[in-house]
Short mmCIF file of C-alpha atoms in Angstrom, two decimals:
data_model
loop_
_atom_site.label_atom_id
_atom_site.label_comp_id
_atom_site.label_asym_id
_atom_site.label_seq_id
_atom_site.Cartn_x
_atom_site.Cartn_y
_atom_site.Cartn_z
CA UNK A 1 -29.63 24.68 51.52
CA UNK A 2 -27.30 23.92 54.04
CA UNK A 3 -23.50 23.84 52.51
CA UNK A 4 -22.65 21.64 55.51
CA UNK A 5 -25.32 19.02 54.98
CA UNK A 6 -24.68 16.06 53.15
CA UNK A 7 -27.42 14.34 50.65
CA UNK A 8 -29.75 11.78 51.86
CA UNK A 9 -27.78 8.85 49.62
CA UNK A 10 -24.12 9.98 51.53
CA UNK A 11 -25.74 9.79 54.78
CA UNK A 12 -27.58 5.81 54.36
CA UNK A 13 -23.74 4.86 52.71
CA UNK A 14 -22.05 6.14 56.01
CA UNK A 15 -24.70 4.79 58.23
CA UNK A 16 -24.04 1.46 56.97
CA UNK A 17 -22.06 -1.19 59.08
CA UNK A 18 -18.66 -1.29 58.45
CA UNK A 19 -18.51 1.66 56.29
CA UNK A 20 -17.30 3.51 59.11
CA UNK A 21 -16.68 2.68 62.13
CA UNK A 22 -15.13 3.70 65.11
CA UNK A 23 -12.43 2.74 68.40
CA UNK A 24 -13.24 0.51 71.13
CA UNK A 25 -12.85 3.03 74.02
CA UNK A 26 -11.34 2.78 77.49
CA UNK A 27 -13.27 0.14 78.35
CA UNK A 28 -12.55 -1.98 75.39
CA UNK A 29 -8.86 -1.88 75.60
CA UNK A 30 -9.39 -2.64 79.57
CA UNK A 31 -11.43 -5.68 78.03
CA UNK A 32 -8.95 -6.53 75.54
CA UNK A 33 -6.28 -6.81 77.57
CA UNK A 34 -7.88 -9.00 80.34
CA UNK A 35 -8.33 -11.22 77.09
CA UNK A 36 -5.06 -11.09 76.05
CA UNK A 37 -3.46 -11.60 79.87
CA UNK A 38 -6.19 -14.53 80.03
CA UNK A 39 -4.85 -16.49 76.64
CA UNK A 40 -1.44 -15.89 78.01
CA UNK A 41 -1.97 -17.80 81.20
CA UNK A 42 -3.78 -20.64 79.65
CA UNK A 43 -1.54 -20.73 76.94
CA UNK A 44 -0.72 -24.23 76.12
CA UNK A 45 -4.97 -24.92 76.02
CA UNK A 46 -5.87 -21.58 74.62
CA UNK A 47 -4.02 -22.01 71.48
CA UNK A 48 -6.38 -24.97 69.89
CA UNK A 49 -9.48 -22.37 71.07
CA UNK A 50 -8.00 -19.12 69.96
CA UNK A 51 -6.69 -20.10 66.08
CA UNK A 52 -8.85 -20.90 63.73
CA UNK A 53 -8.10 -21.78 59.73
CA UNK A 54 -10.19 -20.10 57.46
CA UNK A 55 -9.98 -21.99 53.71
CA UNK A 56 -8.81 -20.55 50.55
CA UNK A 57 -12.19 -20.02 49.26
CA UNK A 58 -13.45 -18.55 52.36
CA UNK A 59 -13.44 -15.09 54.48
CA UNK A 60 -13.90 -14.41 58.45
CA UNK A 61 -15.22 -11.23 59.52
CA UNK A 62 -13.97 -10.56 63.21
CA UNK A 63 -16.20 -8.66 65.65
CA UNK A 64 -14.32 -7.46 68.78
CA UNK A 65 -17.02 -6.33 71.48
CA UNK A 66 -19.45 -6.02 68.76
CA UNK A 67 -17.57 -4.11 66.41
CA UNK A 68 -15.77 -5.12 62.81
CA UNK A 69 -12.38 -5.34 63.76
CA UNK A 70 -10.68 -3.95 60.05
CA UNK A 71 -12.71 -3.32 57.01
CA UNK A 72 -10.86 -5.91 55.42
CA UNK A 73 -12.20 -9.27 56.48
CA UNK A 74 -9.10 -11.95 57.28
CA UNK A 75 -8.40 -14.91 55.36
CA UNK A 76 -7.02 -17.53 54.10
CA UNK A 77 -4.71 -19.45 56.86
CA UNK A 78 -4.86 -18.85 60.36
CA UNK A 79 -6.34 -16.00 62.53
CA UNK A 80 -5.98 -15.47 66.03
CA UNK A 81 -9.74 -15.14 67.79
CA UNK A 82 -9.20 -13.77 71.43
CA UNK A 83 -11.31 -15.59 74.28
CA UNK A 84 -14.70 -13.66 75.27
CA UNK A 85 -14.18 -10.56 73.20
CA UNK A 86 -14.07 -11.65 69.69
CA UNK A 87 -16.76 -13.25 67.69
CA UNK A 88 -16.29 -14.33 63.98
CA UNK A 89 -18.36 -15.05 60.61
CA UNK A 90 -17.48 -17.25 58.05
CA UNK A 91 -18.23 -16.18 54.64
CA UNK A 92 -17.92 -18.23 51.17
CA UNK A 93 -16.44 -16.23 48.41
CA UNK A 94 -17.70 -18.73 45.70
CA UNK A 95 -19.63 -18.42 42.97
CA UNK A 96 -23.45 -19.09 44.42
CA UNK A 97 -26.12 -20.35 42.12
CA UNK A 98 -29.81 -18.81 42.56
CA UNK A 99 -33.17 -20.70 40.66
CA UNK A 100 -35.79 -18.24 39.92
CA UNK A 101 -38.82 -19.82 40.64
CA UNK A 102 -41.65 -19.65 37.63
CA UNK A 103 -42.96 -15.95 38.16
CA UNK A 104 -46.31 -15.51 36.63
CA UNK A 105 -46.24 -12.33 34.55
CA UNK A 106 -48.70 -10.18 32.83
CA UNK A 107 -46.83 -8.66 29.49
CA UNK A 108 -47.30 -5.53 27.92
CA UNK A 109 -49.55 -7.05 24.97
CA UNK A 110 -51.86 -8.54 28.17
CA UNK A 111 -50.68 -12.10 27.65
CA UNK A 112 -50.36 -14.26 30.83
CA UNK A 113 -47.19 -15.90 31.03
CA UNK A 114 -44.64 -17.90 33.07
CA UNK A 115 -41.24 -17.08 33.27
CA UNK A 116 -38.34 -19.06 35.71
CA UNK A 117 -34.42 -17.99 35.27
CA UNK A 118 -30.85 -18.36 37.00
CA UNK A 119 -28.73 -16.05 38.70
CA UNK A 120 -24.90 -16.43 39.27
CA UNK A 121 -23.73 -14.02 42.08
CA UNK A 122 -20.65 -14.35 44.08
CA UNK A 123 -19.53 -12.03 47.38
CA UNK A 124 -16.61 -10.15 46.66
CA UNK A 125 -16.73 -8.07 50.12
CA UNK A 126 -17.35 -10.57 53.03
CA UNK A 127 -17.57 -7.35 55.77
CA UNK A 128 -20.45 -5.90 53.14
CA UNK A 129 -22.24 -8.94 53.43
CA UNK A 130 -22.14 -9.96 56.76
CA UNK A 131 -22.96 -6.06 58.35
CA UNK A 132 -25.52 -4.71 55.94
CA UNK A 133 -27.75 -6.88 55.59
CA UNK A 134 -29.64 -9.76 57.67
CA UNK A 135 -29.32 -12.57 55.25
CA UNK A 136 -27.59 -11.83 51.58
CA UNK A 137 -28.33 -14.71 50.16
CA UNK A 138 -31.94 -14.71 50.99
CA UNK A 139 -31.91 -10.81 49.82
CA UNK A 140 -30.58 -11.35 46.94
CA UNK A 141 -33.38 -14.22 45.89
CA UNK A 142 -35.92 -12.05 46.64
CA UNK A 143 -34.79 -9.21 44.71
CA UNK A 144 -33.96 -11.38 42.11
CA UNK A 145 -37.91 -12.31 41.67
CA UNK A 146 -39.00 -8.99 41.82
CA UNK A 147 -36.51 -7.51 39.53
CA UNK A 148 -37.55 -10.42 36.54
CA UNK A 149 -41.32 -9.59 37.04
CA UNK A 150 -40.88 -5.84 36.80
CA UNK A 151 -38.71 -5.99 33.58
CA UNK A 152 -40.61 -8.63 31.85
CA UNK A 153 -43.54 -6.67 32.84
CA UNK A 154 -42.84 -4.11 30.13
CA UNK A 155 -42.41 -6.36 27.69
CA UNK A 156 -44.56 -7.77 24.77
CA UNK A 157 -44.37 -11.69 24.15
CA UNK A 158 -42.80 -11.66 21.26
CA UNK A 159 -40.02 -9.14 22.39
CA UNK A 160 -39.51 -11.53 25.32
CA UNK A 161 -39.31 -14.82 23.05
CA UNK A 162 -37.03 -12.97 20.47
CA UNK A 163 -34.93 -10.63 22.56
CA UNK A 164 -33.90 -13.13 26.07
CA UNK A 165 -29.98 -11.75 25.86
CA UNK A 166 -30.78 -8.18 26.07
CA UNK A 167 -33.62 -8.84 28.78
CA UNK A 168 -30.80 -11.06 30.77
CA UNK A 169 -28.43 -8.55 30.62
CA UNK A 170 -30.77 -5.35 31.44
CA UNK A 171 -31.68 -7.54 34.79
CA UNK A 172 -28.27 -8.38 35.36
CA UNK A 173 -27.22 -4.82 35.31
CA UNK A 174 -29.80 -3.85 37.48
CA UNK A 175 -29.24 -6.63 39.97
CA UNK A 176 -25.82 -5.70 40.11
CA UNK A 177 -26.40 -2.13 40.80
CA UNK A 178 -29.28 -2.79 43.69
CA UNK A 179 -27.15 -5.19 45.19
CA UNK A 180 -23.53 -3.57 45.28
CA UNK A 181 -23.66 -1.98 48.97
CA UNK A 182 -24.30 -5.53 50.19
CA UNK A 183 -21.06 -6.68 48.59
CA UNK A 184 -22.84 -8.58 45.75
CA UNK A 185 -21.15 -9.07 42.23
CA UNK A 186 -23.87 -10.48 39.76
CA UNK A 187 -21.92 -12.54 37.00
CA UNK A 188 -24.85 -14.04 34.98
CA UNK A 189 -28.22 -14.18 34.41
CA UNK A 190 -30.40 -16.12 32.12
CA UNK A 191 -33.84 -16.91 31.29
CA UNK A 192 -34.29 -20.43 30.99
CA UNK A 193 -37.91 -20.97 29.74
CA UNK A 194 -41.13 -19.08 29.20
CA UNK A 195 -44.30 -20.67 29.26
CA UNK A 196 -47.23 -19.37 27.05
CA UNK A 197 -50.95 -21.18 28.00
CA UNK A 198 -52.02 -23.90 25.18
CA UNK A 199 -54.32 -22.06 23.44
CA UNK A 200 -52.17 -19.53 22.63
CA UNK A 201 -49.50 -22.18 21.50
CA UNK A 202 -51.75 -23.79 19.00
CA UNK A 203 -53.07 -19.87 17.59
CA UNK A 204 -49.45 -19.47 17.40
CA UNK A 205 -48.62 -22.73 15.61
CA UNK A 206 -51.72 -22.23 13.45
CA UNK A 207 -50.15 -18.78 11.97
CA UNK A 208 -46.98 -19.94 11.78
CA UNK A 209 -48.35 -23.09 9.38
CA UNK A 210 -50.53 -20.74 7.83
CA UNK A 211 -46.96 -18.26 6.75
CA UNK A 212 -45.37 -21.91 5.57
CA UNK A 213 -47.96 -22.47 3.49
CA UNK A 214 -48.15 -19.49 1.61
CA UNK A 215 -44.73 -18.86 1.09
CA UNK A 216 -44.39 -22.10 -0.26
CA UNK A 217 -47.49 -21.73 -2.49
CA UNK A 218 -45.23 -18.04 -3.78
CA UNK A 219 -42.36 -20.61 -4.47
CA UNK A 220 -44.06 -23.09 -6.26
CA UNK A 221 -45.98 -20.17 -8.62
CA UNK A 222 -42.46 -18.98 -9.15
CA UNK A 223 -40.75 -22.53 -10.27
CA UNK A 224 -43.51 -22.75 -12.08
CA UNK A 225 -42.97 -19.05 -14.13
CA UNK A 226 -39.51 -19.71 -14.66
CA UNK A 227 -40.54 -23.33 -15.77
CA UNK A 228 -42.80 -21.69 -17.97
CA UNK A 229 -39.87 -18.93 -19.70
CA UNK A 230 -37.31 -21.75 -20.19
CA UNK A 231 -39.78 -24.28 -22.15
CA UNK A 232 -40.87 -21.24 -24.00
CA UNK A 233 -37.09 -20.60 -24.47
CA UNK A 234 -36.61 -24.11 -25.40
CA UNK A 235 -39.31 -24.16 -28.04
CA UNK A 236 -38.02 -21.20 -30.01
CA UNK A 237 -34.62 -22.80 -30.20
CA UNK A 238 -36.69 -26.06 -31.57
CA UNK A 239 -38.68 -24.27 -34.00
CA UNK A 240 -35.39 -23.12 -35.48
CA UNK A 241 -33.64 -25.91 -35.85
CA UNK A 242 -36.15 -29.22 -37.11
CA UNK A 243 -33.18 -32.12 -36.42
CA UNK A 244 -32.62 -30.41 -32.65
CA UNK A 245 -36.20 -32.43 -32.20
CA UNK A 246 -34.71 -35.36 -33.60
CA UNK A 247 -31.65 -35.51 -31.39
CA UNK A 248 -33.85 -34.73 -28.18
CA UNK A 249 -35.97 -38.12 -29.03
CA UNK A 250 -33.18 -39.40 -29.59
CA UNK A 251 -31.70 -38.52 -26.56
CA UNK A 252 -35.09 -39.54 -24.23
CA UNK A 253 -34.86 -42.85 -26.10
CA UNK A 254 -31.58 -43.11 -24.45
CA UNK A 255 -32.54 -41.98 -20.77
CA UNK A 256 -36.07 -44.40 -21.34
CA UNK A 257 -33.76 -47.81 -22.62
CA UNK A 258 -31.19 -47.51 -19.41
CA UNK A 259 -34.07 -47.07 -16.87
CA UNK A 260 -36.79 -49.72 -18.44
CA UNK A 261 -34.73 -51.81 -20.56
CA UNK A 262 -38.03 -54.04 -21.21
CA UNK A 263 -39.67 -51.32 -22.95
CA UNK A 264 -38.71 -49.75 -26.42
CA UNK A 265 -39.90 -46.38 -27.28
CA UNK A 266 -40.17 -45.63 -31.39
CA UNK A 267 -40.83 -41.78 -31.79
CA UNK A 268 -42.73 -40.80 -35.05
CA UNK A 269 -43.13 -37.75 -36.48
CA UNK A 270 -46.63 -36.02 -36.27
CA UNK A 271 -47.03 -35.89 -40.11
CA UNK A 272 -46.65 -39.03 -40.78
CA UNK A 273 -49.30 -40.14 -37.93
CA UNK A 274 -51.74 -37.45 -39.65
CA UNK A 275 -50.84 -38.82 -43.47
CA UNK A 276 -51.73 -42.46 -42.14
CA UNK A 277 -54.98 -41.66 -40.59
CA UNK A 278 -55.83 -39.69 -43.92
CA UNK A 279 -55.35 -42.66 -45.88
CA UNK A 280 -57.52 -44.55 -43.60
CA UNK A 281 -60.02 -42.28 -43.79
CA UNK A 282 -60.06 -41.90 -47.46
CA UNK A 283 -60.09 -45.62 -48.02
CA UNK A 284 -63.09 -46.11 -45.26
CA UNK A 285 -65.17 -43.86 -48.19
CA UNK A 286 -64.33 -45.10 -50.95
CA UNK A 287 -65.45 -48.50 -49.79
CA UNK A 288 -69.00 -47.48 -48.63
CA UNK A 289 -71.23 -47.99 -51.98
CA UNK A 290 -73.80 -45.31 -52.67
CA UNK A 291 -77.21 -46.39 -52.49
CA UNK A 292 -79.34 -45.16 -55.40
#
């Protein structure tokens, strides 16, 4: 290899307008100064033709017989446009919001959907802009479309719907990094809605119910164990102590007479329930006579 030549990539960056340019010749100085001697003699009308005020938020880049005048482009205030020889552009350094259309997409898991964003880009070099390329704005849009499809493109759907920051950001840097010889600065990017068809909303809806429902059924079977331990808890303590029983009726009588004051509540002991119906039982046979 050639030590002399340069790589491919070094030659397209100094073939690019502006990146390097050269004089105006003999015949552009001859040219020049006919201008000059020409605003000089028409002085007093020349001056409301020959300055023009560029805003704060703005950027003219100067072309004197075709060429960029400085690689700088001139701006804010006044600048001095000779008759005939120079031409100027107007650039706005503002920040310049771009809608991403929907973009239909095919994912990685084969799932149609469609996916619309924002871009916030600003120009940062006006002579960048203006010489390289036909229309930035319009380059930019474009490549902003193409750049969304191709990342989301490798992409399952639920990586998309869980992971939007990361996918913003990888598109940002690479929309910053295609778009950097055309004096481009990408600020932001963000996805602003993905659309999945209907029947793949409901299937998805369906499984999500279906998860809600079984881990509350796992929630309620728990309550219900630990229910279970702290009656069986409770009984033990009971079965140890026969007036704790008396003090919790006690104690429900309570809670029962504050809600419902209507209603009176009498607890009796078990035994004494089974000693009456014994009784009644015994005196139901003794008054049956025997029949001989």
């Amino acid at each position: 290899m050639d030590p002399g030549a340069s790589s491919p990539e070094k030659q397209d960056k100094e073939n690019l307008v502006g990146i390097k340019s050269k004089g105006l010749g003999v015949c552009g100085w001859i040219l020049f100064s006919l201008s000059f001697l020409l605003m000089v003699i028409t002085f007093p009308v020349s001056v409301w033709m020959c300055l023009k005020i560029i805003k704060e938020y703005e950027r003219a880049v100067v072309f004197r017989l075709g060429r960029i005048q400085a690689q700088k482009a001139k701006g804010p205030g006044l600048i001095l446009v000779l008759p005939c020889v120079d031409v100027f552009v107007k650039v706005d350094l503002r920040t310049v919001t771009c809608n991403i259309p929907p973009q239909e997409i095919l994912t990685r898991d084969s799932v149609t959907t469609q996916v619309d964003g924002v871009v916030y880009y600003r120009i940062y070099s006006a002579v960048s802009a203006v010489a390289n390329v036909n229309d930035v704005h319009q380059a930019t849009f474009l490549l902003a479309q193409t750049t969304l499809r191709n990342v989301l493109g490798t992409q399952t759907l639920s990586q998309i719907l869980a992971g939007r920051e990361e996918i913003a950001h990888s598109i940002q840097t690479l929309l910053d990094d295609a778009t950097e010889l055309w004096g481009i600065r990408v600020a932001r990017v963000e996805i602003k809605d993905v659309r999945i068809p209907v029947q793949l909303q409901r299937s998805m809806a369906a499984e999500a119910e279906a998860t809600r429902e079984a881990r509350a059924r796992v929630l309620a079977a728990e309550g219900e164990m630990n229910a279970s331990k702290s009656l069986k808890s409770a009984s033990m303590v009971l079965a140890e102590s026969p007036i704790a029983l008396q003090l919790r009726y006690l104690q429900t009588l309570t809670t029962v007479a504050t809600e419902k004051n209507s209603t009176i509540v009498f607890p009796l002991p078990m035994n004494v329930l089974e000693g009456i119906g014994g009784i009644s039982y015994d005196n139901n046979h003794k008054k049956v006579p025997n029949k001989a």
